[in-house]
């Protein structure tokens, strides 16, 4: 291996993402996700504001989900459009924006891979999206951003309930976290971008009704095509571990990485 670029390329040069399978999962999980996402995420927009005056800036939110970050960007007076391949996530996101005073926001029903709009945006915003896990998206992201790119993603995470379910099921779960953002960061440096990097680590111990996150936990064990029987297996374990109020004490730790790169 001759260069850092080749190393990063090799790590990100994967088989194309199965978008149909991914969208089926997010269509199933959309309602549950929308109820929990607004209280659990790092505010990547705050980091972006250290470098950018968002007032009037054009921004594309890639994989905008249920529009949590998109709304925050709009609240900062940015001119924002979204990109979301899941029909149900997009639907919930549009309704959320409408309920909060933003009835006319454009969210394209498309993956980044299939996005064909030719215009550019001053900034591309990517929060917790698998788009950064594939080299095929790298050049497209660069081509869409006139001035800069913000990427936020998990580096690592732990969840005591997830660990206990794994022990009982004898299945290794696919958890949040990975080094793909590091490969993107180094590629941006190789291409002459001024890139800033920060990590944020959060810890918590809380009593939760884990059944409110049943589909999330199930998908981590059985993948995008989890079924009714899979849900019931995980549900039975959660109920065994819950107290009379239906709550479980969960210890969590997550480390997120944030990259802002500008030309």
JSON list of C-alpha atoms in Angstrom, two decimals, residues 25 214-215 218-235:
[
{"chain": "A", "resi": 25, "resn": "UNK", "atom": "CA", "xyz": [-36.01, -1.04, 7.60]},
{"chain": "A", "resi": 214, "resn": "UNK", "atom": "CA", "xyz": [-37.90, -2.30, 20.55]},
{"chain": "A", "resi": 215, "resn": "UNK", "atom": "CA", "xyz": [-37.41, -2.02, 16.79]},
{"chain": "A", "resi": 218, "resn": "UNK", "atom": "CA", "xyz": [-34.20, -5.81, 17.21]},
{"chain": "A", "resi": 219, "resn": "UNK", "atom": "CA", "xyz": [-32.60, -4.38, 14.07]},
{"chain": "A", "resi": 220, "resn": "UNK", "atom": "CA", "xyz": [-29.18, -4.42, 15.75]},
{"chain": "A", "resi": 221, "resn": "UNK", "atom": "CA", "xyz": [-29.48, -8.21, 16.13]},
{"chain": "A", "resi": 222, "resn": "UNK", "atom": "CA", "xyz": [-31.46, -9.31, 13.10]},
{"chain": "A", "resi": 223, "resn": "UNK", "atom": "CA", "xyz": [-30.65, -6.65, 10.52]},
{"chain": "A", "resi": 224, "resn": "UNK", "atom": "CA", "xyz": [-32.95, -4.68, 8.21]},
{"chain": "A", "resi": 225, "resn": "UNK", "atom": "CA", "xyz": [-35.28, -7.60, 7.48]},
{"chain": "A", "resi": 226, "resn": "UNK", "atom": "CA", "xyz": [-36.21, -8.39, 11.08]},
{"chain": "A", "resi": 227, "resn": "UNK", "atom": "CA", "xyz": [-39.67, -9.89, 11.43]},
{"chain": "A", "resi": 228, "resn": "UNK", "atom": "CA", "xyz": [-42.46, -10.33, 13.97]},
{"chain": "A", "resi": 229, "resn": "UNK", "atom": "CA", "xyz": [-40.82, -13.36, 15.60]},
{"chain": "A", "resi": 230, "resn": "UNK", "atom": "CA", "xyz": [-37.55, -11.44, 15.98]},
{"chain": "A", "resi": 231, "resn": "UNK", "atom": "CA", "xyz": [-39.38, -8.58, 17.64]},
{"chain": "A", "resi": 232, "resn": "UNK", "atom": "CA", "xyz": [-41.02, -10.97, 20.08]},
{"chain": "A", "resi": 233, "resn": "UNK", "atom": "CA", "xyz": [-37.72, -12.61, 21.04]},
{"chain": "A", "resi": 234, "resn": "UNK", "atom": "CA", "xyz": [-36.22, -9.26, 21.97]},
{"chain": "A", "resi": 235, "resn": "UNK", "atom": "CA", "xyz": [-39.46, -8.06, 23.57]}
]
